[in-house]
PDB file of C-alpha atoms and ligand atoms in Angstrom:
ATOM      1  CA  MET A   1    -136.570   8.021 -53.433  1.00 67.00           C
ATOM      2  CA  ALA A   2    -137.293  11.503 -54.714  1.00 70.00           C
ATOM      3  CA  PHE A   3    -135.645  14.626 -53.355  1.00 67.00           C
ATOM      4  CA  SER A   4    -138.966  15.754 -51.856  1.00 77.00           C
ATOM      5  CA  GLU A   5    -138.730  12.788 -49.484  1.00 88.00           C
ATOM      6  CA  PHE A   6    -135.223  13.609 -48.164  1.00 93.00           C
ATOM      7  CA  GLU A   7    -135.491  14.272 -44.443  1.00 96.00           C
ATOM      8  CA  CYS A   8    -133.048  13.817 -41.540  1.00 97.00           C
ATOM      9  CA  TRP A   9    -133.582  15.644 -38.273  1.00 97.00           C
ATOM     10  CA  SER A  10    -131.487  13.377 -36.040  1.00 97.00           C
ATOM     11  CA  GLU A  11    -128.960  10.534 -36.012  1.00 97.00           C
ATOM     12  CA  SER A  12    -131.406   8.283 -34.185  1.00 95.00           C
ATOM     13  CA  GLY A  13    -134.654   8.291 -36.152  1.00 96.00           C
ATOM     14  CA  GLN A  14    -135.699   5.075 -37.882  1.00 97.00           C
ATOM     15  CA  LEU A  15    -133.374   4.707 -40.880  1.00 98.00           C
ATOM     16  CA  GLU A  16    -135.479   4.362 -44.021  1.00 97.00           C
ATOM     17  CA  CYS A  17    -133.145   5.119 -46.929  1.00 97.00           C
ATOM     18  CA  VAL A  18    -129.396   5.564 -47.419  1.00 98.00           C
ATOM     19  CA  ALA A  19    -127.178   6.337 -50.386  1.00 98.00           C
ATOM     20  CA  VAL A  20    -124.180   4.036 -50.854  1.00 98.00           C
ATOM     21  CA  PHE A  21    -121.540   3.878 -53.597  1.00 98.00           C
ATOM     22  CA  ARG A  22    -120.247   0.545 -54.873  1.00 98.00           C
ATOM     23  CA  PRO A  23    -116.446   0.003 -54.798  1.00 98.00           C
ATOM     24  CA  ALA A  24    -114.369   1.325 -57.673  1.00 98.00           C
ATOM     25  CA  ALA A  25    -112.884  -0.966 -60.309  1.00 98.00           C
ATOM     26  CA  LEU A  26    -109.236  -0.735 -59.178  1.00 98.00           C
ATOM     27  CA  ASP A  27    -107.293  -2.863 -56.706  1.00 98.00           C
ATOM     28  CA  VAL A  28    -105.115  -1.018 -54.189  1.00 98.00           C
ATOM     29  CA  THR A  29    -102.090  -3.242 -54.499  1.00 98.00           C
ATOM     30  CA  SER A  30     -99.185  -1.831 -52.474  1.00 98.00           C
ATOM     31  CA  ALA A  31     -98.372   0.176 -49.373  1.00 98.00           C
ATOM     32  CA  GLU A  32     -97.467   3.129 -51.613  1.00 98.00           C
ATOM     33  CA  GLU A  33    -100.830   3.023 -53.407  1.00 98.00           C
ATOM     34  CA  ALA A  34    -102.602   2.708 -50.072  1.00 98.00           C
ATOM     35  CA  ALA A  35    -100.780   5.792 -48.732  1.00 98.00           C
ATOM     36  CA  ALA A  36    -101.640   7.749 -51.895  1.00 98.00           C
ATOM     37  CA  VAL A  37    -105.373   7.231 -51.392  1.00 98.00           C
ATOM     38  CA  GLY A  38    -105.550   7.402 -47.578  1.00 98.00           C
ATOM     39  CA  PHE A  39    -106.002   3.648 -47.111  1.00 98.00           C
ATOM     40  CA  MET A  40    -104.427   1.694 -44.255  1.00 96.00           C
ATOM     41  CA  ARG A  41    -103.697  -1.453 -46.251  1.00 97.00           C
ATOM     42  CA  PRO A  42    -104.027  -2.854 -49.781  1.00 98.00           C
ATOM     43  CA  VAL A  43    -107.349  -4.357 -50.812  1.00 98.00           C
ATOM     44  CA  THR A  44    -108.574  -5.968 -54.019  1.00 98.00           C
ATOM     45  CA  ARG A  45    -111.654  -4.879 -55.890  1.00 98.00           C
ATOM     46  CA  SER A  46    -113.207  -8.304 -55.418  1.00 98.00           C
ATOM     47  CA  GLU A  47    -112.665  -8.278 -51.620  1.00 98.00           C
ATOM     48  CA  ALA A  48    -114.205  -4.796 -51.475  1.00 98.00           C
ATOM     49  CA  GLU A  49    -117.186  -5.867 -53.601  1.00 98.00           C
ATOM     50  CA  ASP A  50    -117.905  -8.890 -51.418  1.00 98.00           C
ATOM     51  CA  ALA A  51    -117.882  -6.732 -48.296  1.00 98.00           C
ATOM     52  CA  PHE A  52    -120.058  -4.092 -49.982  1.00 99.00           C
ATOM     53  CA  GLY A  53    -122.590  -6.790 -50.937  1.00 98.00           C
ATOM     54  CA  ARG A  54    -122.751  -7.947 -47.314  1.00 98.00           C
ATOM     55  CA  LEU A  55    -123.267  -4.372 -46.107  1.00 98.00           C
ATOM     56  CA  ARG A  56    -126.069  -3.738 -48.580  1.00 98.00           C
ATOM     57  CA  ASP A  57    -127.794  -7.033 -47.811  1.00 98.00           C
ATOM     58  CA  THR A  58    -127.625  -6.366 -44.087  1.00 98.00           C
ATOM     59  CA  LEU A  59    -129.102  -2.871 -44.437  1.00 98.00           C
ATOM     60  CA  THR A  60    -131.913  -4.281 -46.585  1.00 98.00           C
ATOM     61  CA  ARG A  61    -132.585  -7.030 -44.062  1.00 98.00           C
ATOM     62  CA  LEU A  62    -132.832  -4.356 -41.358  1.00 98.00           C
ATOM     63  CA  GLY A  63    -135.528  -2.579 -43.365  1.00 97.00           C
ATOM     64  CA  CYS A  64    -133.429   0.188 -44.912  1.00 98.00           C
ATOM     65  CA  GLN A  65    -133.588   0.945 -48.643  1.00 97.00           C
ATOM     66  CA  THR A  66    -130.154   1.472 -50.271  1.00 98.00           C
ATOM     67  CA  ILE A  67    -129.570   3.577 -53.372  1.00 97.00           C
ATOM     68  CA  ASP A  68    -126.249   2.886 -55.130  1.00 98.00           C
ATOM     69  CA  LEU A  69    -125.166   6.254 -56.563  1.00 98.00           C
ATOM     70  CA  TRP A  70    -123.350   4.380 -59.320  1.00 97.00           C
ATOM     71  CA  GLU A  71    -126.759   3.581 -60.832  1.00 96.00           C
ATOM     72  CA  LEU A  72    -127.499   7.303 -61.113  1.00 95.00           C
ATOM     73  CA  LEU A  73    -124.232   8.208 -62.819  1.00 95.00           C
ATOM     74  CA  PRO A  74    -124.394   9.451 -66.370  1.00 89.00           C
ATOM     75  CA  GLU A  75    -122.436   7.044 -68.612  1.00 91.00           C
ATOM     76  CA  ARG A  76    -119.684   9.609 -69.284  1.00 92.00           C
ATOM     77  CA  GLU A  77    -118.881   9.918 -65.541  1.00 93.00           C
ATOM     78  CA  ARG A  78    -118.436   6.205 -64.953  1.00 96.00           C
ATOM     79  CA  ALA A  79    -114.882   5.828 -66.319  1.00 96.00           C
ATOM     80  CA  VAL A  80    -113.369   8.378 -63.953  1.00 97.00           C
ATOM     81  CA  SER A  81    -115.558   7.280 -61.047  1.00 98.00           C
ATOM     82  CA  ASP A  82    -114.402   3.684 -61.478  1.00 98.00           C
ATOM     83  CA  THR A  83    -110.817   4.828 -60.648  1.00 98.00           C
ATOM     84  CA  THR A  84    -111.749   6.569 -57.362  1.00 98.00           C
ATOM     85  CA  VAL A  85    -111.369   3.963 -54.633  1.00 98.00           C
ATOM     86  CA  ASN A  86    -112.601   6.288 -51.873  1.00 98.00           C
ATOM     87  CA  ARG A  87    -116.020   6.665 -53.494  1.00 98.00           C
ATOM     88  CA  VAL A  88    -117.398   3.986 -51.149  1.00 98.00           C
ATOM     89  CA  PHE A  89    -117.006   6.530 -48.312  1.00 98.00           C
ATOM     90  CA  VAL A  90    -120.015   8.398 -49.603  1.00 98.00           C
ATOM     91  CA  ARG A  91    -120.827   9.900 -46.177  1.00 98.00           C
ATOM     92  CA  ASP A  92    -118.145  12.543 -46.519  1.00 98.00           C
ATOM     93  CA  THR A  93    -119.404  13.946 -49.806  1.00 98.00           C
ATOM     94  CA  ALA A  94    -122.765  15.437 -48.749  1.00 97.00           C
ATOM     95  CA  ALA A  95    -125.502  15.253 -46.115  1.00 97.00           C
ATOM     96  CA  VAL A  96    -129.213  15.747 -45.708  1.00 97.00           C
ATOM     97  CA  LEU A  97    -129.592  18.393 -43.002  1.00 96.00           C
ATOM     98  CA  GLY A  98    -133.276  18.636 -42.183  1.00 96.00           C
ATOM     99  CA  ARG A  99    -134.815  18.681 -45.650  1.00 95.00           C
ATOM    100  CA  GLN A 100    -131.784  20.215 -47.338  1.00 93.00           C
ATOM    101  CA  LEU A 101    -129.146  18.296 -49.277  1.00 94.00           C
ATOM    102  CA  VAL A 102    -125.829  20.029 -48.565  1.00 95.00           C
ATOM    103  CA  THR A 103    -122.807  19.088 -50.648  1.00 95.00           C
ATOM    104  CA  GLY A 104    -119.301  19.054 -49.200  1.00 96.00           C
ATOM    105  CA  THR A 105    -115.815  19.833 -50.474  1.00 96.00           C
ATOM    106  CA  ALA A 106    -112.932  17.358 -50.390  1.00 97.00           C
ATOM    107  CA  ALA A 107    -109.904  18.621 -48.476  1.00 96.00           C
ATOM    108  CA  PHE A 108    -107.901  15.555 -49.565  1.00 97.00           C
ATOM    109  CA  PRO A 109    -107.030  16.260 -53.230  1.00 97.00           C
ATOM    110  CA  VAL A 110    -107.305  12.620 -54.300  1.00 97.00           C
ATOM    111  CA  ARG A 111    -111.015  12.818 -53.412  1.00 98.00           C
ATOM    112  CA  LEU A 112    -111.872  16.002 -55.377  1.00 97.00           C
ATOM    113  CA  ALA A 113    -113.138  14.217 -58.515  1.00 97.00           C
ATOM    114  CA  GLU A 114    -115.057  11.656 -56.486  1.00 97.00           C
ATOM    115  CA  PHE A 115    -116.937  14.367 -54.519  1.00 97.00           C
ATOM    116  CA  ASP A 116    -117.954  16.097 -57.772  1.00 96.00           C
ATOM    117  CA  VAL A 117    -119.143  12.848 -59.271  1.00 97.00           C
ATOM    118  CA  ALA A 118    -121.148  11.907 -56.159  1.00 97.00           C
ATOM    119  CA  HIS A 119    -122.815  15.345 -56.256  1.00 95.00           C
ATOM    120  CA  ARG A 120    -123.728  14.845 -59.889  1.00 93.00           C
ATOM    121  CA  ALA A 121    -125.262  11.462 -59.058  1.00 95.00           C
ATOM    122  CA  LEU A 122    -127.214  12.976 -56.153  1.00 94.00           C
ATOM    123  CA  SER A 123    -128.421  15.793 -58.386  1.00 91.00           C
ATOM    124  CA  GLN A 124    -130.345  13.169 -60.383  1.00 90.00           C
ATOM    125  CA  LEU A 125    -132.588  12.895 -57.324  1.00 88.00           C
ATOM    126  CA  GLN A 126    -133.017  16.664 -57.021  1.00 78.00           C
ATOM    127  CA  PRO A 127    -135.001  19.097 -59.128  1.00 68.00           C
ATOM    128  CA  GLU A 128    -132.955  21.839 -60.853  1.00 65.00           C
ATOM    129  CA  LEU A 129    -132.147  24.776 -58.576  1.00 59.00           C
ATOM    130  CA  SER A 130    -133.957  27.879 -59.768  1.00 57.00           C
ATOM    131  CA  SER A 131    -131.665  30.838 -60.426  1.00 50.00           C
ATOM    132  CA  ASP A 132    -132.695  32.747 -57.267  1.00 54.00           C
ATOM    133  CA  GLU A 133    -131.949  29.803 -54.945  1.00 61.00           C
ATOM    134  CA  VAL A 134    -128.697  29.931 -52.995  1.00 58.00           C
ATOM    135  CA  PRO A 135    -126.516  26.893 -53.705  1.00 60.00           C
ATOM    136  CA  THR A 136    -126.138  24.678 -50.676  1.00 85.00           C
ATOM    137  CA  SER A 137    -122.544  23.630 -50.520  1.00 87.00           C
ATOM    138  CA  ALA A 138    -120.007  23.840 -47.719  1.00 87.00           C
ATOM    139  CA  ARG A 139    -116.230  23.446 -47.407  1.00 92.00           C
ATOM    140  CA  ILE A 140    -116.824  20.536 -45.071  1.00 95.00           C
ATOM    141  CA  GLU A 141    -116.311  16.764 -45.230  1.00 98.00           C
ATOM    142  CA  PHE A 142    -119.464  15.328 -43.707  1.00 98.00           C
ATOM    143  CA  GLY A 143    -117.785  12.666 -41.586  1.00 98.00           C
ATOM    144  CA  ASP A 144    -117.315  15.751 -39.398  1.00 98.00           C
ATOM    145  CA  VAL A 145    -121.038  16.565 -39.037  1.00 98.00           C
ATOM    146  CA  PHE A 146    -123.767  15.103 -36.819  1.00 98.00           C
ATOM    147  CA  VAL A 147    -127.454  16.045 -36.749  1.00 98.00           C
ATOM    148  CA  LEU A 148    -127.987  15.849 -32.980  1.00 97.00           C
ATOM    149  CA  ASP A 149    -131.689  16.700 -33.128  1.00 97.00           C
ATOM    150  CA  ALA A 150    -134.121  18.936 -34.995  1.00 96.00           C
ATOM    151  CA  GLU A 151    -132.461  22.045 -33.520  1.00 97.00           C
ATOM    152  CA  ARG A 152    -128.777  21.134 -33.219  1.00 97.00           C
ATOM    153  CA  LEU A 153    -125.807  20.179 -35.313  1.00 98.00           C
ATOM    154  CA  LEU A 154    -122.382  19.061 -34.079  1.00 98.00           C
ATOM    155  CA  VAL A 155    -119.387  19.771 -36.296  1.00 98.00           C
ATOM    156  CA  ASN A 156    -115.659  19.131 -36.009  1.00 98.00           C
ATOM    157  CA  VAL A 157    -113.177  21.502 -37.555  1.00 97.00           C
ATOM    158  CA  GLY A 158    -109.726  20.023 -37.930  1.00 94.00           C
ATOM    159  CA  LEU A 159    -107.804  17.974 -40.423  1.00 95.00           C
ATOM    160  CA  ARG A 160    -110.424  17.909 -43.177  1.00 96.00           C
ATOM    161  CA  SER A 161    -113.023  20.582 -42.369  1.00 96.00           C
ATOM    162  CA  ASP A 162    -111.329  23.951 -42.231  1.00 91.00           C
ATOM    163  CA  ALA A 163    -112.180  26.403 -39.416  1.00 93.00           C
ATOM    164  CA  ARG A 164    -112.488  29.099 -42.110  1.00 93.00           C
ATOM    165  CA  ALA A 165    -115.462  27.169 -43.512  1.00 93.00           C
ATOM    166  CA  LEU A 166    -117.342  27.491 -40.238  1.00 95.00           C
ATOM    167  CA  GLN A 167    -119.118  30.841 -40.705  1.00 95.00           C
ATOM    168  CA  PRO A 168    -120.656  29.996 -44.098  1.00 94.00           C
ATOM    169  CA  PHE A 169    -121.583  26.561 -42.745  1.00 95.00           C
ATOM    170  CA  LEU A 170    -123.394  28.147 -39.780  1.00 96.00           C
ATOM    171  CA  GLU A 171    -125.374  30.379 -42.132  1.00 94.00           C
ATOM    172  CA  LEU A 172    -126.360  27.321 -44.121  1.00 94.00           C
ATOM    173  CA  ALA A 173    -127.377  25.526 -40.900  1.00 96.00           C
ATOM    174  CA  TRP A 174    -129.700  28.410 -39.928  1.00 96.00           C
ATOM    175  CA  ARG A 175    -131.206  28.432 -43.406  1.00 94.00           C
ATOM    176  CA  SER A 176    -131.837  24.693 -43.123  1.00 94.00           C
ATOM    177  CA  GLY A 177    -133.852  25.254 -39.927  1.00 95.00           C
ATOM    178  CA  PHE A 178    -131.302  24.497 -37.188  1.00 98.00           C
ATOM    179  CA  ARG A 179    -130.913  26.833 -34.185  1.00 97.00           C
ATOM    180  CA  GLU A 180    -127.651  25.736 -32.616  1.00 98.00           C
ATOM    181  CA  ALA A 181    -124.310  24.417 -33.787  1.00 98.00           C
ATOM    182  CA  ALA A 182    -121.814  22.866 -31.398  1.00 98.00           C
ATOM    183  CA  VAL A 183    -118.246  23.007 -32.647  1.00 98.00           C
ATOM    184  CA  VAL A 184    -115.554  20.612 -31.496  1.00 98.00           C
ATOM    185  CA  ARG A 185    -111.902  20.668 -32.502  1.00 98.00           C
ATOM    186  CA  ILE A 186    -110.146  17.288 -32.530  1.00 98.00           C
ATOM    187  CA  PRO A 187    -106.419  17.931 -32.081  1.00 97.00           C
ATOM    188  CA  GLU A 188    -104.856  17.476 -35.509  1.00 96.00           C
ATOM    189  CA  SER A 189    -101.807  15.810 -33.914  1.00 96.00           C
ATOM    190  CA  LEU A 190    -103.958  12.700 -33.320  1.00 96.00           C
ATOM    191  CA  GLY A 191    -104.340  12.145 -37.072  1.00 94.00           C
ATOM    192  CA  ILE A 192    -108.091  11.427 -36.713  1.00 96.00           C
ATOM    193  CA  ILE A 193    -109.472  12.575 -40.052  1.00 96.00           C
ATOM    194  CA  HIS A 194    -113.155  12.866 -39.127  1.00 98.00           C
ATOM    195  CA  LEU A 195    -115.300  13.205 -36.015  1.00 98.00           C
ATOM    196  CA  ASP A 196    -117.131   9.950 -36.732  1.00 98.00           C
ATOM    197  CA  LEU A 197    -113.872   8.087 -36.087  1.00 97.00           C
ATOM    198  CA  ALA A 198    -114.017   9.317 -32.465  1.00 98.00           C
ATOM    199  CA  PHE A 199    -117.692   9.978 -31.685  1.00 98.00           C
ATOM    200  CA  ASN A 200    -121.213   8.841 -32.533  1.00 98.00           C
ATOM    201  CA  VAL A 201    -124.795   9.038 -31.347  1.00 98.00           C
ATOM    202  CA  LEU A 202    -125.930   5.783 -29.729  1.00 97.00           C
ATOM    203  CA  GLY A 203    -129.555   6.828 -29.479  1.00 94.00           C
ATOM    204  CA  PRO A 204    -131.676   9.742 -28.286  1.00 92.00           C
ATOM    205  CA  ARG A 205    -130.167   9.623 -24.772  1.00 95.00           C
ATOM    206  CA  ALA A 206    -126.524   8.604 -25.210  1.00 97.00           C
ATOM    207  CA  VAL A 207    -123.421   9.237 -27.272  1.00 98.00           C
ATOM    208  CA  VAL A 208    -120.073   7.428 -27.388  1.00 98.00           C
ATOM    209  CA  ALA A 209    -116.911   9.533 -27.417  1.00 98.00           C
ATOM    210  CA  ARG A 210    -113.193   8.772 -27.354  1.00 97.00           C
ATOM    211  CA  ALA A 211    -111.988   9.590 -23.834  1.00 97.00           C
ATOM    212  CA  PHE A 212    -109.685  12.428 -24.996  1.00 98.00           C
ATOM    213  CA  LEU A 213    -112.706  14.441 -26.147  1.00 98.00           C
ATOM    214  CA  ARG A 214    -113.477  15.456 -22.552  1.00 98.00           C
ATOM    215  CA  HIS A 215    -110.390  17.693 -22.859  1.00 98.00           C
ATOM    216  CA  THR A 216    -111.867  19.531 -25.847  1.00 98.00           C
ATOM    217  CA  PRO A 217    -114.478  22.133 -24.831  1.00 98.00           C
ATOM    218  CA  ILE A 218    -117.340  22.734 -27.225  1.00 98.00           C
ATOM    219  CA  GLN A 219    -118.010  26.173 -28.697  1.00 98.00           C
ATOM    220  CA  VAL A 220    -121.736  26.732 -28.987  1.00 98.00           C
ATOM    221  CA  PHE A 221    -123.096  28.990 -31.736  1.00 98.00           C
ATOM    222  CA  ALA A 222    -126.664  30.219 -32.100  1.00 97.00           C
ATOM    223  CA  GLN A 223    -128.057  32.706 -34.537  1.00 93.00           C
ATOM    224  CA  GLY A 224    -127.684  36.337 -33.492  1.00 90.00           C
ATOM    225  CA  VAL A 225    -125.859  35.731 -30.176  1.00 95.00           C
ATOM    226  CA  ALA A 226    -122.202  35.592 -29.243  1.00 97.00           C
ATOM    227  CA  PRO A 227    -120.779  32.059 -29.120  1.00 98.00           C
ATOM    228  CA  HIS A 228    -119.923  30.546 -25.734  1.00 98.00           C
ATOM    229  CA  TRP A 229    -117.938  27.554 -24.470  1.00 98.00           C
ATOM    230  CA  GLU A 230    -119.216  24.498 -22.621  1.00 98.00           C
ATOM    231  CA  PRO A 231    -117.370  21.434 -21.295  1.00 98.00           C
ATOM    232  CA  PHE A 232    -117.623  18.491 -23.703  1.00 98.00           C
ATOM    233  CA  ASP A 233    -119.509  16.143 -21.357  1.00 98.00           C
ATOM    234  CA  GLY A 234    -121.484  19.044 -19.850  1.00 98.00           C
ATOM    235  CA  TYR A 235    -122.804  20.069 -23.262  1.00 98.00           C
ATOM    236  CA  PHE A 236    -124.482  16.692 -23.706  1.00 98.00           C
ATOM    237  CA  ALA A 237    -125.557  16.355 -20.050  1.00 98.00           C
ATOM    238  CA  GLN A 238    -127.316  19.743 -20.258  1.00 97.00           C
ATOM    239  CA  ARG A 239    -129.328  18.414 -23.187  1.00 96.00           C
ATOM    240  CA  GLY A 240    -130.365  15.117 -21.574  1.00 96.00           C
ATOM    241  CA  CYS A 241    -127.701  12.963 -23.136  1.00 96.00           C
ATOM    242  CA  ARG A 242    -125.109  10.797 -21.453  1.00 97.00           C
ATOM    243  CA  VAL A 243    -121.533  10.543 -22.748  1.00 98.00           C
ATOM    244  CA  ILE A 244    -120.135   6.991 -22.706  1.00 98.00           C
ATOM    245  CA  PRO A 245    -116.342   7.289 -23.058  1.00 97.00           C
ATOM    246  CA  PHE A 246    -114.217   4.645 -24.759  1.00 96.00           C
ATOM    247  CA  GLU A 247    -110.633   3.938 -25.746  1.00 93.00           C
ATOM    248  CA  PRO A 248    -110.040   1.952 -28.936  1.00 87.00           C
ATOM    249  CA  LYS A 249    -108.940  -1.587 -28.088  1.00 76.00           C
ATOM    250  CA  GLY A 250    -107.081  -4.096 -30.241  1.00 70.00           C
ATOM    251  CA  GLU A 251    -108.965  -4.836 -33.436  1.00 66.00           C
ATOM    252  CA  SER A 252    -111.835  -2.460 -32.621  1.00 68.00           C
ATOM    253  CA  GLY A 253    -110.399   0.527 -34.476  1.00 82.00           C
ATOM    254  CA  PHE A 254    -113.770   1.712 -35.769  1.00 96.00           C
ATOM    255  CA  MET A 255    -115.821   1.495 -32.602  1.00 96.00           C
ATOM    256  CA  SER A 256    -117.628   4.799 -33.153  1.00 98.00           C
ATOM    257  CA  ASN A 257    -118.134   4.343 -36.870  1.00 98.00           C
ATOM    258  CA  PHE A 258    -121.587   2.709 -36.810  1.00 98.00           C
ATOM    259  CA  ILE A 259    -125.017   3.810 -37.947  1.00 98.00           C
ATOM    260  CA  TYR A 260    -128.194   3.972 -35.874  1.00 98.00           C
ATOM    261  CA  VAL A 261    -130.804   1.915 -37.708  1.00 98.00           C
ATOM    262  CA  GLY A 262    -133.472   1.710 -34.999  1.00 94.00           C
ATOM    263  CA  PRO A 263    -135.513   0.918 -33.107  1.00 95.00           C
ATOM    264  CA  ASN A 264    -132.856   0.662 -30.388  1.00 96.00           C
ATOM    265  CA  LEU A 265    -130.508  -0.971 -32.891  1.00 98.00           C
ATOM    266  CA  ILE A 266    -127.211   0.106 -34.448  1.00 98.00           C
ATOM    267  CA  LEU A 267    -125.227  -1.529 -37.254  1.00 98.00           C
ATOM    268  CA  ALA A 268    -121.448  -1.810 -36.783  1.00 98.00           C
ATOM    269  CA  SER A 269    -118.649  -3.789 -38.394  1.00 98.00           C
ATOM    270  CA  GLU A 270    -117.872  -7.182 -36.860  1.00 97.00           C
ATOM    271  CA  SER A 271    -114.581  -5.993 -35.398  1.00 95.00           C
ATOM    272  CA  ALA A 272    -116.106  -2.823 -33.938  1.00 96.00           C
ATOM    273  CA  SER A 273    -119.100  -4.644 -32.493  1.00 96.00           C
ATOM    274  CA  VAL A 274    -116.968  -6.588 -30.006  1.00 93.00           C
ATOM    275  CA  GLY A 275    -115.950  -3.515 -28.017  1.00 93.00           C
ATOM    276  CA  LEU A 276    -119.148  -1.660 -28.745  1.00 95.00           C
ATOM    277  CA  ARG A 277    -121.701  -4.187 -27.439  1.00 96.00           C
ATOM    278  CA  PRO A 278    -121.027  -3.636 -23.717  1.00 95.00           C
ATOM    279  CA  LEU A 279    -121.167   0.166 -24.179  1.00 96.00           C
ATOM    280  CA  ALA A 280    -124.360   0.016 -26.204  1.00 97.00           C
ATOM    281  CA  LYS A 281    -125.937  -2.265 -23.627  1.00 96.00           C
ATOM    282  CA  GLU A 282    -125.496   0.481 -21.010  1.00 93.00           C
ATOM    283  CA  ALA A 283    -127.778   2.630 -23.184  1.00 95.00           C
ATOM    284  CA  GLY A 284    -130.267  -0.171 -23.958  1.00 96.00           C
ATOM    285  CA  ILE A 285    -129.119  -0.436 -27.580  1.00 97.00           C
ATOM    286  CA  GLU A 286    -128.527  -3.701 -29.498  1.00 98.00           C
ATOM    287  CA  VAL A 287    -125.670  -4.062 -31.999  1.00 98.00           C
ATOM    288  CA  ALA A 288    -126.108  -5.843 -35.343  1.00 98.00           C
ATOM    289  CA  SER A 289    -122.844  -6.525 -37.158  1.00 98.00           C
ATOM    290  CA  VAL A 290    -121.503  -7.174 -40.637  1.00 98.00           C
ATOM    291  CA  ASP A 291    -118.082  -8.338 -41.884  1.00 98.00           C
ATOM    292  CA  ILE A 292    -116.684  -5.386 -43.859  1.00 98.00           C
ATOM    293  CA  GLU A 293    -113.023  -5.768 -42.886  1.00 98.00           C
ATOM    294  CA  ALA A 294    -111.954  -5.347 -46.540  1.00 98.00           C
ATOM    295  CA  LEU A 295    -113.668  -1.946 -46.767  1.00 98.00           C
ATOM    296  CA  GLU A 296    -112.260  -0.884 -43.395  1.00 98.00           C
ATOM    297  CA  ARG A 297    -108.772  -1.103 -44.905  1.00 98.00           C
ATOM    298  CA  GLY A 298    -109.753   2.175 -46.598  1.00 98.00           C
ATOM    299  CA  ASN A 299    -109.832   3.816 -43.113  1.00 97.00           C
ATOM    300  CA  GLY A 300    -113.581   4.045 -42.657  1.00 98.00           C
ATOM    301  CA  SER A 301    -116.430   1.818 -41.560  1.00 98.00           C
ATOM    302  CA  VAL A 302    -120.230   1.609 -41.548  1.00 98.00           C
ATOM    303  CA  ARG A 303    -120.953   5.308 -40.943  1.00 98.00           C
ATOM    304  CA  CYS A 304    -118.525   6.462 -43.607  1.00 98.00           C
ATOM    305  CA  LEU A 305    -120.061   3.988 -46.070  1.00 98.00           C
ATOM    306  CA  THR A 306    -123.651   5.239 -45.719  1.00 98.00           C
ATOM    307  CA  MET A 307    -125.358   8.584 -46.320  1.00 98.00           C
ATOM    308  CA  PRO A 308    -128.825   8.779 -44.730  1.00 98.00           C
ATOM    309  CA  LEU A 309    -131.379  10.298 -47.089  1.00 97.00           C
ATOM    310  CA  ARG A 310    -134.417   9.678 -44.956  1.00 97.00           C
ATOM    311  CA  ARG A 311    -135.006   8.994 -41.271  1.00 97.00           C
ATOM    312  CA  ARG A 312    -138.430   8.743 -39.717  1.00 93.00           C
ATOM    313  CA  ALA A 313    -138.800  10.598 -36.418  1.00 86.00           C
ATOM    314  CA  VAL A 314    -139.723   8.280 -33.543  1.00 81.00           C
TER     315      VAL A 314
HETATM  316  N1  CIR B   1    -115.990   9.659 -42.379  1.00 82.29           N
HETATM  317  C1  CIR B   1    -114.838   8.990 -42.540  1.00 82.29           C
HETATM  318  O1  CIR B   1    -114.052   8.864 -41.632  1.00 82.29           O
HETATM  319  N2  CIR B   1    -114.556   8.559 -43.779  1.00 82.29           N
HETATM  320  C2  CIR B   1    -113.443   7.728 -44.104  1.00 82.29           C
HETATM  321  C3  CIR B   1    -112.664   8.275 -45.257  1.00 82.29           C
HETATM  322  C4  CIR B   1    -111.441   7.463 -45.553  1.00 82.29           C
HETATM  323  C5  CIR B   1    -110.711   7.899 -46.809  1.00 82.29           C
HETATM  324  N3  CIR B   1    -109.666   6.966 -47.113  1.00 82.29           N
HETATM  325  C6  CIR B   1    -110.113   9.278 -46.652  1.00 82.29           C
HETATM  326  O2  CIR B   1    -108.922   9.374 -46.329  1.00 82.29           O
HETATM  327  O3  CIR B   1    -110.785  10.265 -46.862  1.00 82.29           O
END
């Protein structure tokens, strides 16, 4: 996949190609190590690799090409990359917004090296920037960003994506061809690190959202006009989209952390799929599932583990 083919104008186009990053070479062996790297529980390299293999195979079976960024890494970057256990959560490091690859900035210091390395791997797919081109980077972790449609982005500012990064991010959004950005603020007291752990797009006509989000009005920005506020559910209703609320239940801690593969199909982890299936059914969406419990111990699931490079509009 060459850079010229990067294109994502929604979360619900047919998924054609994603970047993934194979697990690092280290085990996470204790509660202290897990806390140091933002994991929920220890996990061995071999458990993580088995789960990663299942994820890749499932995506391939569903017709989506996967590019392992590890393959693109220059030899000299591999040693450090192999010690960064969060590199599997490639979603946070960058995103294709329209036809633009935008790189992010890690707010969690243990992820700084891994973000740089992922960007270097991605740059192998991109032509050199000419000196008059503006670099396209933002102080955002991309688990906080959704491409709602060809005109709109949704972004959370909170624990990982700093509100001070918003203005430059909006300018970048306009340059990338978007006309509106909806900004949500997940209360930091909840400890939810990214928006995709509380929200996702189920398809062109429905989203799922943790129930508390209805208490968080959305601030709507458009180029050249003063921002205004809209109720959370009302924002989506106004734009033809239904909000299906949910509360996490039991084992289904990653219910919103799936990826739309299409047509009318999403891919979720096995544990998330249990709670998700009845909600998805309401929107006419099927749920395929894959056992990635070992990777979920790192506090992320299918969406965090995939970075769409190309979606075909449907
Ligand atoms: N988008 C996501 O929610 N990504 C999961 C990142 C988990 C990782 N352990 C972190 O703390 O950054």
